[in-house]
PDB file of C-alpha atoms in Angstrom:
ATOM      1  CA  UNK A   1       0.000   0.000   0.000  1.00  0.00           C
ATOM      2  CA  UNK A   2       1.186   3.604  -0.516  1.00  0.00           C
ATOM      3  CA  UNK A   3      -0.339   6.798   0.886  1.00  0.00           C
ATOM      4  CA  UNK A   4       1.076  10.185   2.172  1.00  0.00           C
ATOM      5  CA  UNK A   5       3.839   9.601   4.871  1.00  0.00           C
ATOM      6  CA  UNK A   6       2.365  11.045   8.036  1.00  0.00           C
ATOM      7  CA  UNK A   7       5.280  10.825  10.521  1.00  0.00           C
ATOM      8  CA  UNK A   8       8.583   9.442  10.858  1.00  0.00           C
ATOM      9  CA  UNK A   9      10.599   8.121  14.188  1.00  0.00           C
ATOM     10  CA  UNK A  10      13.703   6.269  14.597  1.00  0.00           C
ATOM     11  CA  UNK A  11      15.562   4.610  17.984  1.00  0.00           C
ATOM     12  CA  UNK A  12      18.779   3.152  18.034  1.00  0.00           C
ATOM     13  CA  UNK A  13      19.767   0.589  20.674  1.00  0.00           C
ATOM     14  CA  UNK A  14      22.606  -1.789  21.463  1.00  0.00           C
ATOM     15  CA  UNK A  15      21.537  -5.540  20.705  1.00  0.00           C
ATOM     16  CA  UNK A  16      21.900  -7.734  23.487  1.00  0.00           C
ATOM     17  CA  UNK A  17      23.257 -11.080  24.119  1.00  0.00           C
ATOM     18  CA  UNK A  18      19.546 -12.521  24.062  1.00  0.00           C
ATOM     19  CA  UNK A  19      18.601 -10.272  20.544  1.00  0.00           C
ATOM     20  CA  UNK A  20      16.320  -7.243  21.301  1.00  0.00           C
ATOM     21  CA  UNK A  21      15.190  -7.759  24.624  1.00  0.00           C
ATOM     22  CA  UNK A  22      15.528  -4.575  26.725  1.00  0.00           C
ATOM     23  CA  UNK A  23      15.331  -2.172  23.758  1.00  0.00           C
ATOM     24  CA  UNK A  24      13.638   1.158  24.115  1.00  0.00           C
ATOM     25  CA  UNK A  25      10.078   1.763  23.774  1.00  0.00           C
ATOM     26  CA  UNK A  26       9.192   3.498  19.708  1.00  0.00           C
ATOM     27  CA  UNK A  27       7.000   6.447  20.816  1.00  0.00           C
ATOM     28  CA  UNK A  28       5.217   8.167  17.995  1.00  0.00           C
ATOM     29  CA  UNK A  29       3.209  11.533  18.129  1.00  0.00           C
ATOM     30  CA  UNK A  30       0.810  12.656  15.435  1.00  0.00           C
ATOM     31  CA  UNK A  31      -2.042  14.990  15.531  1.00  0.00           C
ATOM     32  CA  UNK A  32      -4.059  14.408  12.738  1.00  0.00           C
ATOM     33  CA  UNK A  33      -7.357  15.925  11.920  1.00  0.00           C
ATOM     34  CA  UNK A  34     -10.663  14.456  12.463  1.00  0.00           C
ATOM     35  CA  UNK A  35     -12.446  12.517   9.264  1.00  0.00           C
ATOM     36  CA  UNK A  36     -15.731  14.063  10.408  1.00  0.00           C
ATOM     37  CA  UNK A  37     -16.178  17.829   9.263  1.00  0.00           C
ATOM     38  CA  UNK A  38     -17.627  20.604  11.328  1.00  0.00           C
ATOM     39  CA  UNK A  39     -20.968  20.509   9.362  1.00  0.00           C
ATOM     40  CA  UNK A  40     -23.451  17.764  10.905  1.00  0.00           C
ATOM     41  CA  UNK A  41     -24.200  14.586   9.479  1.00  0.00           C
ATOM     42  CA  UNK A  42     -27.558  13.615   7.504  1.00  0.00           C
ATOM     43  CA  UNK A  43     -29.959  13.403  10.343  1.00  0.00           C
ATOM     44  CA  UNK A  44     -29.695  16.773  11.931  1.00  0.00           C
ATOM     45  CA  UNK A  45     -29.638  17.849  15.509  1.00  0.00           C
ATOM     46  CA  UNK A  46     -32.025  14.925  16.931  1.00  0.00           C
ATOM     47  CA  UNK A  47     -31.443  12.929  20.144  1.00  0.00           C
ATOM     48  CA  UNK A  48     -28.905  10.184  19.972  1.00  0.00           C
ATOM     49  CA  UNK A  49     -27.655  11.427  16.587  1.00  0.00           C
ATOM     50  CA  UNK A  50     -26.497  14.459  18.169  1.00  0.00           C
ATOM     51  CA  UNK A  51     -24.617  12.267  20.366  1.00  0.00           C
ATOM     52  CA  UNK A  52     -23.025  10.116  17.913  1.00  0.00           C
ATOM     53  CA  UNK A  53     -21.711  13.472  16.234  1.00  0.00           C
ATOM     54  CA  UNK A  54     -20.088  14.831  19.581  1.00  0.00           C
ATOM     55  CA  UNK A  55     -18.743  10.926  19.931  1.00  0.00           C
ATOM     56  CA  UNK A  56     -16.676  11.202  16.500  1.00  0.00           C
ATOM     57  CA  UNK A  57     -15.839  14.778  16.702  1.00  0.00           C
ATOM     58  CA  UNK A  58     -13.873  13.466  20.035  1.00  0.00           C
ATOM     59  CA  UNK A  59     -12.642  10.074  18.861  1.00  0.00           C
ATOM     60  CA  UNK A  60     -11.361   8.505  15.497  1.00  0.00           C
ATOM     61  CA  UNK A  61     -11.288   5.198  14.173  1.00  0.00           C
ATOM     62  CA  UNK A  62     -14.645   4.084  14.309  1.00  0.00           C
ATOM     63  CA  UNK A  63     -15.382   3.839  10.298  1.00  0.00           C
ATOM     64  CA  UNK A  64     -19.110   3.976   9.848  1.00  0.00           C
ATOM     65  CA  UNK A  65     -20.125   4.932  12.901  1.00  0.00           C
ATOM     66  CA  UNK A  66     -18.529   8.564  11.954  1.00  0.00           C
ATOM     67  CA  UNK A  67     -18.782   9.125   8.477  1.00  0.00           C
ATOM     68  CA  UNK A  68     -21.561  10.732   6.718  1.00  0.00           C
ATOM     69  CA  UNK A  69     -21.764   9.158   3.619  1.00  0.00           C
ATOM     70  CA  UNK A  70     -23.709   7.274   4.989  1.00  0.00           C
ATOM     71  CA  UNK A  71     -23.734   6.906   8.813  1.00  0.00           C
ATOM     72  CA  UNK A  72     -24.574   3.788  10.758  1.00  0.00           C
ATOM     73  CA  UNK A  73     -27.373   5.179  12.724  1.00  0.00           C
ATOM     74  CA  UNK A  74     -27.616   4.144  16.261  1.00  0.00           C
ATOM     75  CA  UNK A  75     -31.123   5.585  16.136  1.00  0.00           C
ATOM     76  CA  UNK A  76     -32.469   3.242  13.491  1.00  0.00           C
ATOM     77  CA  UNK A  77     -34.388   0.201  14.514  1.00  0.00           C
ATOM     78  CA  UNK A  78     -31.769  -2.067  12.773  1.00  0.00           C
ATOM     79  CA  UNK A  79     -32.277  -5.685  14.796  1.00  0.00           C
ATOM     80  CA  UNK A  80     -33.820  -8.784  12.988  1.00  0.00           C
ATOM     81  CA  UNK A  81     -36.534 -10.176  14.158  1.00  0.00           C
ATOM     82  CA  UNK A  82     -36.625 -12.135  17.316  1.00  0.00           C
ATOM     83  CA  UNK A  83     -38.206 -15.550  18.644  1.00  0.00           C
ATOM     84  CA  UNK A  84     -39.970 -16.621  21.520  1.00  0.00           C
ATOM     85  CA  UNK A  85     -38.405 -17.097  24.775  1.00  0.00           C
ATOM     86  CA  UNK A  86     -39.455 -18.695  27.933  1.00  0.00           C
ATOM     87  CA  UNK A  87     -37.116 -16.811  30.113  1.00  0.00           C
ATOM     88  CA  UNK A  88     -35.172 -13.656  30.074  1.00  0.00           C
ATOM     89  CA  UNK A  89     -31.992 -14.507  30.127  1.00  0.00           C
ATOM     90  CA  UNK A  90     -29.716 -10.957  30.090  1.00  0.00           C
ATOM     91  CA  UNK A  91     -25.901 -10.313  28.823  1.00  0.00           C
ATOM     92  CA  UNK A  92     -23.517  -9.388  30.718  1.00  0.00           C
ATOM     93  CA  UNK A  93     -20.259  -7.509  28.195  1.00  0.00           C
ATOM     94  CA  UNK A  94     -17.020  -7.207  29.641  1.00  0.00           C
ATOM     95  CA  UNK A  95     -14.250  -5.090  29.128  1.00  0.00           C
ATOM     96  CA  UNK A  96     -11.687  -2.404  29.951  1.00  0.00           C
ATOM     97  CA  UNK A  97     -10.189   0.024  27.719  1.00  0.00           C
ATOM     98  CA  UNK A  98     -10.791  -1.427  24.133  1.00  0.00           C
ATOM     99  CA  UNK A  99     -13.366   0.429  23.081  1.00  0.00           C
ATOM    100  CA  UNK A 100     -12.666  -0.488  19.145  1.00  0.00           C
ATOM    101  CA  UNK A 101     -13.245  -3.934  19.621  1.00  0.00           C
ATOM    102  CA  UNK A 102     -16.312  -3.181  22.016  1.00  0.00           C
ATOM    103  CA  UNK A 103     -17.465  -1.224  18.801  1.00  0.00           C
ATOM    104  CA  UNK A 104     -17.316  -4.322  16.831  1.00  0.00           C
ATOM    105  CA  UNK A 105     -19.394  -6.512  19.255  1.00  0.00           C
ATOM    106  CA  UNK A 106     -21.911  -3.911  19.528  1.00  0.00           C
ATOM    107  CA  UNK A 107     -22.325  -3.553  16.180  1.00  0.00           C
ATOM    108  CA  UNK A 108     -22.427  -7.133  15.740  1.00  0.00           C
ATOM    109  CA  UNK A 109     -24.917  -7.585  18.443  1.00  0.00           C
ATOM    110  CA  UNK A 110     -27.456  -5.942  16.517  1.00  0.00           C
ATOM    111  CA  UNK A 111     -27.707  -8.223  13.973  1.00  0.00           C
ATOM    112  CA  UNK A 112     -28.133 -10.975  16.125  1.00  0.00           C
ATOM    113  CA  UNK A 113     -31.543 -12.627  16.302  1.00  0.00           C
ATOM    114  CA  UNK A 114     -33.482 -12.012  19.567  1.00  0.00           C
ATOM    115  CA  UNK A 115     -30.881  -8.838  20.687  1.00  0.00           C
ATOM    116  CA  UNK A 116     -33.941  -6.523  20.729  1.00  0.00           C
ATOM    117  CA  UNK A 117     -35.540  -8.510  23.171  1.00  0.00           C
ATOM    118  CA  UNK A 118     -32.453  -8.700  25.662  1.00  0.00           C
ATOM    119  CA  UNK A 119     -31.295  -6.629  28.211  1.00  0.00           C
ATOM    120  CA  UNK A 120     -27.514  -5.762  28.588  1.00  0.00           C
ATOM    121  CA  UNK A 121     -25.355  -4.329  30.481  1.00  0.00           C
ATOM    122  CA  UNK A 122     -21.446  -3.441  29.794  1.00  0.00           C
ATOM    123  CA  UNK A 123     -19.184  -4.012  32.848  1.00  0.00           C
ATOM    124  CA  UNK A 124     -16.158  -1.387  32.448  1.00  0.00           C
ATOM    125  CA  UNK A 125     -12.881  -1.929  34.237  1.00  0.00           C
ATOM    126  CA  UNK A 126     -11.806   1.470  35.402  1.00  0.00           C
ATOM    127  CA  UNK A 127     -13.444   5.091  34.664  1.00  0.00           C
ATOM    128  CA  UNK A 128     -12.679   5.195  30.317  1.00  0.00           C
ATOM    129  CA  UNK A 129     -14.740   7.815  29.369  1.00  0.00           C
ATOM    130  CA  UNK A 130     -14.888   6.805  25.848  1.00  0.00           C
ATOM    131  CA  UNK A 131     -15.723   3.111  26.310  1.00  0.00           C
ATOM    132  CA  UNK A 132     -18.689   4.569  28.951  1.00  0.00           C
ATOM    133  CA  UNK A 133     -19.752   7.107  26.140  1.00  0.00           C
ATOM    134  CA  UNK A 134     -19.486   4.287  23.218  1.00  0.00           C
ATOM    135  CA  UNK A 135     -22.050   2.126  25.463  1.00  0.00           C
ATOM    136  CA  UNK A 136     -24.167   4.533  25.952  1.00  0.00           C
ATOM    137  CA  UNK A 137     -24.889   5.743  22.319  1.00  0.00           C
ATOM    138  CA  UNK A 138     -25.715   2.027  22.136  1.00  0.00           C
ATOM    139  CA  UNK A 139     -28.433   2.493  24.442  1.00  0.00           C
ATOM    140  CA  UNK A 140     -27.056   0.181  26.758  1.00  0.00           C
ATOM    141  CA  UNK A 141     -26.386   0.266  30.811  1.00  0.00           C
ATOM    142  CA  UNK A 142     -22.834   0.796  31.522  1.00  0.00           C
ATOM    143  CA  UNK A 143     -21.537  -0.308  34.868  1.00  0.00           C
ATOM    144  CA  UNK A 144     -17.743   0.978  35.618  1.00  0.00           C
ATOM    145  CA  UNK A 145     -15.864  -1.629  38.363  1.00  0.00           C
ATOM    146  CA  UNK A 146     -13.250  -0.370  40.273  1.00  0.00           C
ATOM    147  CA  UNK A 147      -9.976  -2.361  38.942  1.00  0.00           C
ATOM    148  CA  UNK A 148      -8.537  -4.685  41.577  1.00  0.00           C
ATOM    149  CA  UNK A 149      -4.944  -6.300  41.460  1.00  0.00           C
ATOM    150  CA  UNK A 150      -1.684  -4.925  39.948  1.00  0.00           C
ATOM    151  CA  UNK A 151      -0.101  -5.544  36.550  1.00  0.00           C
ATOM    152  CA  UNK A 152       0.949  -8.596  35.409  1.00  0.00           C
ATOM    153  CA  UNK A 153      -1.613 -10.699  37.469  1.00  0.00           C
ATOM    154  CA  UNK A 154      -4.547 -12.173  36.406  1.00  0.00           C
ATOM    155  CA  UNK A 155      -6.543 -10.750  39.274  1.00  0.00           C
ATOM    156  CA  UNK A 156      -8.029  -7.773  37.281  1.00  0.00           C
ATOM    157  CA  UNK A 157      -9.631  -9.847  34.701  1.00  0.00           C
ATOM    158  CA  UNK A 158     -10.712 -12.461  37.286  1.00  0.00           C
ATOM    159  CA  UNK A 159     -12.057  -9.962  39.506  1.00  0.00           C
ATOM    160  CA  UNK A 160     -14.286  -8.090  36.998  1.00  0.00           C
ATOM    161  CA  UNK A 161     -15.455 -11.234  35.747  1.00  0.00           C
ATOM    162  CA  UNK A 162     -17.121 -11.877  39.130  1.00  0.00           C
ATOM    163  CA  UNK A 163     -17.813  -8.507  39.167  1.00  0.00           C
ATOM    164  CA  UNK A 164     -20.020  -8.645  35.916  1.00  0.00           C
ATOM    165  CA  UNK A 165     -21.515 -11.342  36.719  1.00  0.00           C
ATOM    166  CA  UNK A 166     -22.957 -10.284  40.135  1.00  0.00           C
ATOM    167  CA  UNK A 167     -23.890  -7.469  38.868  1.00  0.00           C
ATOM    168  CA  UNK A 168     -26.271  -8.692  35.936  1.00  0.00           C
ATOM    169  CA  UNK A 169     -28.202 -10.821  38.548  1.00  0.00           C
ATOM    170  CA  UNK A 170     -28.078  -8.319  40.530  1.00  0.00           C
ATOM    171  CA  UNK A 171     -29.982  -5.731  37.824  1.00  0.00           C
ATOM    172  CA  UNK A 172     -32.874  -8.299  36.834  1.00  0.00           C
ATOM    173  CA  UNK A 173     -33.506 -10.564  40.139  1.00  0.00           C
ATOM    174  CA  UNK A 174     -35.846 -12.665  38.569  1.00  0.00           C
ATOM    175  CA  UNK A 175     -33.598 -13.837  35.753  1.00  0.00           C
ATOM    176  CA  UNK A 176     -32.362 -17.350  36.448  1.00  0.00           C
ATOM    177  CA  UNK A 177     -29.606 -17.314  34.212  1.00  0.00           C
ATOM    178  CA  UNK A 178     -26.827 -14.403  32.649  1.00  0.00           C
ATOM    179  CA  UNK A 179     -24.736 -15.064  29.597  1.00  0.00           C
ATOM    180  CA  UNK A 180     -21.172 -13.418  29.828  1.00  0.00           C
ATOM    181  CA  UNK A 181     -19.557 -12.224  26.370  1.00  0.00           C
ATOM    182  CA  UNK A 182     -16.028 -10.560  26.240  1.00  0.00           C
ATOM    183  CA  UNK A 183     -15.380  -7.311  24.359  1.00  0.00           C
ATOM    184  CA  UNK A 184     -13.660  -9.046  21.472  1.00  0.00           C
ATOM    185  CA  UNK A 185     -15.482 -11.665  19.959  1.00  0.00           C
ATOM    186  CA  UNK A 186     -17.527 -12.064  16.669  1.00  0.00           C
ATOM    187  CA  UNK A 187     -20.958 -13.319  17.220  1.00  0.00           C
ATOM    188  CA  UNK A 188     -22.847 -15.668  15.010  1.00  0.00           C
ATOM    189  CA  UNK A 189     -26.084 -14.781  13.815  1.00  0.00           C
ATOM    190  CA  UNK A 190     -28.048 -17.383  15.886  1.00  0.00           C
ATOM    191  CA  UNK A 191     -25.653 -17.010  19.451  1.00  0.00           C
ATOM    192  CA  UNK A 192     -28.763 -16.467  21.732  1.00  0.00           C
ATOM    193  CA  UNK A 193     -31.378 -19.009  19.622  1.00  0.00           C
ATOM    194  CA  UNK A 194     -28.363 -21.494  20.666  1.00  0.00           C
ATOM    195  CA  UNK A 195     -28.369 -20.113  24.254  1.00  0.00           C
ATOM    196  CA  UNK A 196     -32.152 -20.094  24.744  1.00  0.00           C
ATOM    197  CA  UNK A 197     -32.577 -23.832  22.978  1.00  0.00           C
ATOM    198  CA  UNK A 198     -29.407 -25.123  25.660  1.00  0.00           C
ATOM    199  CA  UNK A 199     -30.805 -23.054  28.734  1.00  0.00           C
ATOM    200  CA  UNK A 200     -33.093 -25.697  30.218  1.00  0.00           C
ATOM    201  CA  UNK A 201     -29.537 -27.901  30.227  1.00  0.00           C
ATOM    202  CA  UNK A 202     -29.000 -25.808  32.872  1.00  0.00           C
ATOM    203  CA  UNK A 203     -32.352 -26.631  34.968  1.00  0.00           C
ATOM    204  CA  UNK A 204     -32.212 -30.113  34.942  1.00  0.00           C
ATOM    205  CA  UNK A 205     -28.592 -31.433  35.209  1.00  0.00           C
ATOM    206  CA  UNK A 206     -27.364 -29.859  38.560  1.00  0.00           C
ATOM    207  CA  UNK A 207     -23.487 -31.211  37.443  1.00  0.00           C
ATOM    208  CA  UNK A 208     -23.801 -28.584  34.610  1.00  0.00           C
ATOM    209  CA  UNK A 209     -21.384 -25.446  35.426  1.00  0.00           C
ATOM    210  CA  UNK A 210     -22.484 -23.459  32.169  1.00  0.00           C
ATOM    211  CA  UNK A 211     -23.354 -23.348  28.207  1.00  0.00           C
ATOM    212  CA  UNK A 212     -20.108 -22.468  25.960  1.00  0.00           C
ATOM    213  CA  UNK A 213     -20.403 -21.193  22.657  1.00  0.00           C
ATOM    214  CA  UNK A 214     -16.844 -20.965  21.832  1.00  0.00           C
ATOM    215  CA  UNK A 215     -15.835 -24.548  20.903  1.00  0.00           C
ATOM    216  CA  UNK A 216     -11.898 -25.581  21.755  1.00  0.00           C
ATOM    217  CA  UNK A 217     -12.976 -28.781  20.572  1.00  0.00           C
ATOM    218  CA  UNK A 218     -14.586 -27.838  17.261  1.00  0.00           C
ATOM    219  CA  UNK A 219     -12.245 -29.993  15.098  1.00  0.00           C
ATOM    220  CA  UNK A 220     -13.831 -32.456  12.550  1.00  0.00           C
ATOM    221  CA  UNK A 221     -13.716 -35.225  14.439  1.00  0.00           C
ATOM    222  CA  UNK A 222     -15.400 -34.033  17.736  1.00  0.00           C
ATOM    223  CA  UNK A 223     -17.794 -31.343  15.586  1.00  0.00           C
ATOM    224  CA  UNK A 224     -19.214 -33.239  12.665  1.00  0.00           C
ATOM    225  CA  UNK A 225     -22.256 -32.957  13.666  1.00  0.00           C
ATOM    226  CA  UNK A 226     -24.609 -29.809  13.718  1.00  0.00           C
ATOM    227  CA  UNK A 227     -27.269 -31.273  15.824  1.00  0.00           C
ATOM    228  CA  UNK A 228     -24.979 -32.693  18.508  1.00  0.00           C
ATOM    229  CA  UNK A 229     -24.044 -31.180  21.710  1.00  0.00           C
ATOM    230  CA  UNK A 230     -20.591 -31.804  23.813  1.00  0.00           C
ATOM    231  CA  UNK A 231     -20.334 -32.328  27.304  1.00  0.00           C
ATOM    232  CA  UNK A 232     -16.687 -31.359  27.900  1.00  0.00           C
ATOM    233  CA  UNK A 233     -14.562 -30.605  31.223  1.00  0.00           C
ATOM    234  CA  UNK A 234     -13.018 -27.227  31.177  1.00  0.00           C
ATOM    235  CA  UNK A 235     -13.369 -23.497  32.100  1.00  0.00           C
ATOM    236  CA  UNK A 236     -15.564 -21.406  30.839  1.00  0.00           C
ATOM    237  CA  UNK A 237     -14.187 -18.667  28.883  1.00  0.00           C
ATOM    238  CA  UNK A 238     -15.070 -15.944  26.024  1.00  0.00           C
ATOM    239  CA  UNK A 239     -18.920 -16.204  25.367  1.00  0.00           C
ATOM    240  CA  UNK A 240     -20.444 -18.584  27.879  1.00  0.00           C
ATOM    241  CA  UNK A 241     -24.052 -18.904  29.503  1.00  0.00           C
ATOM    242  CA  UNK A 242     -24.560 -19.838  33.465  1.00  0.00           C
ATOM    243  CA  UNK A 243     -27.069 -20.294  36.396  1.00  0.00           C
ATOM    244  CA  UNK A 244     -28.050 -18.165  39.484  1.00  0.00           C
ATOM    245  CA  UNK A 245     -27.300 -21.232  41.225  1.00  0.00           C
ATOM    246  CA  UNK A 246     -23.749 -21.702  39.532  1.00  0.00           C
ATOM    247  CA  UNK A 247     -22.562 -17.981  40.251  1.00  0.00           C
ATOM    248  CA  UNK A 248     -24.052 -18.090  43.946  1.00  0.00           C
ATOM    249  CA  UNK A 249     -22.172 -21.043  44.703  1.00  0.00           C
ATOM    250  CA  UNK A 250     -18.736 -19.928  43.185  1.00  0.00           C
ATOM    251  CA  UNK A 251     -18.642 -16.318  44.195  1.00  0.00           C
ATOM    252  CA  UNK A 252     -17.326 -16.947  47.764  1.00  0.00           C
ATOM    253  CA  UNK A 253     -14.924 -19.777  45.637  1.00  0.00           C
ATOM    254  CA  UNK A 254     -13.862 -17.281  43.510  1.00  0.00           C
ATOM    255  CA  UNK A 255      -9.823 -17.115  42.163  1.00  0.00           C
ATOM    256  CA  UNK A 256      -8.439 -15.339  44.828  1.00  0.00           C
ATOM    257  CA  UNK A 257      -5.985 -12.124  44.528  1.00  0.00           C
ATOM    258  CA  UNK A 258      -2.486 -12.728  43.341  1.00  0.00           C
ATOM    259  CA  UNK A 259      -0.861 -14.371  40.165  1.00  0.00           C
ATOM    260  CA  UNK A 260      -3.230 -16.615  39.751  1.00  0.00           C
ATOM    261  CA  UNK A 261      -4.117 -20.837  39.419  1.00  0.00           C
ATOM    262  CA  UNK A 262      -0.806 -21.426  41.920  1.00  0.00           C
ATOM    263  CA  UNK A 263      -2.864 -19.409  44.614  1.00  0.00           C
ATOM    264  CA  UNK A 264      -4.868 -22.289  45.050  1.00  0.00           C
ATOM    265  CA  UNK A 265      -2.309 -25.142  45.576  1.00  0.00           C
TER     266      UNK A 265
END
């Protein structure tokens, strides 16, 4: 690719023994100016529109979400339609500072059958005024957790983990069950369908910690088969579904502070 060279920045550094290891950070300032112009985008002054144009006059990066020609418009009515459900069974979004990627699941989450029947809330790690501001164009509740822990242990994503989940059973006390998705992930089209049609797993086999819909295991030879389901022993992690009764009984259990697994042994 070639476009018009923007900035340039060298370092310097003596290699080590070991290659590169200890070399100094590349630090590279540019202030460029913002895609969106000073005139307002198609849609005027009205409600949440007039947010979205404040968002992108503040913050780049976002594509559609901030160009006029034409916008993605938080304001339309853009999910598909939904299905019945027996339950209400909320999400639960975490993340920290990442709001790009948060973007992206967002987005994403609209086109998901049954999203406009779901309640969500976004669990922030720490005070990051544009991930709170991103959520709420999106019409959704944002919820910012105080980080725990210290860099370079795992405490801070354990803890606001447990955090999120308390906290979305905790918002609707007569939902039974809270499905967790992390800030990164690419949904399929038929995620809570899938969630709804496992949930009553849940109810009737008490040895059940939770539904996963991110398969480890999704090789040819263990996923051949689209109408099968796999019981499988491991932890739950990226987009995952679980009981009242599971969080209630591993709260108090919960990975303590510190580095981590060894804290247990």
């Amino acid at each position: 690719m070639r476009g018009r060279v923007l900035s340039e920045t060298l370092i310097t550094w003596e290699p080590t023994v070991r290659g590169t290891e200890g070399s100094p950070p590349l630090l590279l300032d540019v202030s460029l100016n913002s895609l969106v112009s000073g005139e307002r985008c198609r849609g005027g002054n009205k409600g949440v529109q007039m947010e979205q144009h404040k968002f992108c006059q503040d913050y780049d990066g976002y594509c559609d979400l901030c160009t006029c020609d034409p916008p993605f418009l938080l304001s339309e009515d853009t999910f598909p339609p939904g299905f019945p459900m027996k339950e209400n069974i909320p999400i639960t979004i975490v993340t920290a500072n990442n709001p790009h990627h948060l973007y992206r699941l967002l987005k994403n989450l609209r086109w998901v059958a049954g999203a406009g029947q779901t309640e969500v809330v976004v669990v922030v790690d720490g005070p990051h005024e544009e991930t709170i501001r991103l959520t709420r164009l999106f019409g959704h509740r944002v919820i910012v957790h105080t980080p725990q822990g210290v860099p370079g242990e795992n405490t801070r994503t354990n803890s606001n983990i447990a955090f999120a989940l308390h906290t979305a059973l905790s918002l609707w006390p007569a939902a039974d069950k809270v499905i967790l998705l992390e800030d990164d992930l690419l949904l399929a089209p038929d995620l809570l369908r899938y969630f709804h049609q496992t949930a009553w797993l849940l109810d009737t086999d008490s040895s059940l910690s939770f539904v996963g819909a991110f398969g480890q295991n999704s090789y040819p030879t263990t996923a051949a088969c689209l109408d099968t389901v796999l019981r499988v022993e491991m932890y739950p992690q990226y987009g995952w579904m679980t009981s009242r009764r599971w969080v209630e009984h591993i709260l108090p259990l919960w990975v303590p502070q510190g580095a981590g697994r060894q804290e247990l042994l």
